[in-house]
Phi, psi and omega in degrees: 000110177260173197209092195263141194224130159265115193248172175228108183285078184310118194278320184311327179272315180291000177267310160280354159254327172276151194182143171088322167327125145329302212216129171318296178316283212304309164302337167284296167343333224236340182247035142276338160322332180283327189266019153320283181331322199252024193055035174248104172256154188230115193266353167198166176193134195216120166280104207245111165280157181302347188278337173278359157261115190309272205219141174233145162209182197233157183236174174224107172254150172266132192233125158250150184273114211264100196299317199280317179275001182034052167209201180247108205249148193259172204233147188014192221268180176285184192219120169333302183240184168276289201303320183268032155251326157325293209272348150325307194284323179302339189260330144309309170307331184271335170246029197271144174308097163286021186256352182249321180238148140328058201309331192275342174247075159265155145205174175234138190256113188272146169204157205278149172214128192237120174273130181224133153234119213275177161271172182288155175249134174275146175285168153244000000 
């Protein structure tokens, strides 16, 4: 399994804890070493400044309880705004099959979308 994590690093605290390393990245990599015993291995680490994060946006998804699957199922495409998702909910709840969906059990979920671009490297 791979996990992508975006971490905030308090450089002042890190400098107090870890001395002798050359750069902040070296200190971060060194601190991750203790996680290795738990099976968490740092494959790659990059210093991202705010300018490296090209875009952070939200998207919204309508979910309705599916009686057959006994779980919330996504409906339609993700929407760029909460208002668009609410409009989709109004329309969909008026036409959805009540034998399949519990129309009283619906929710709108939001997630953040981060667009990051790394440095270009020459292809081999």
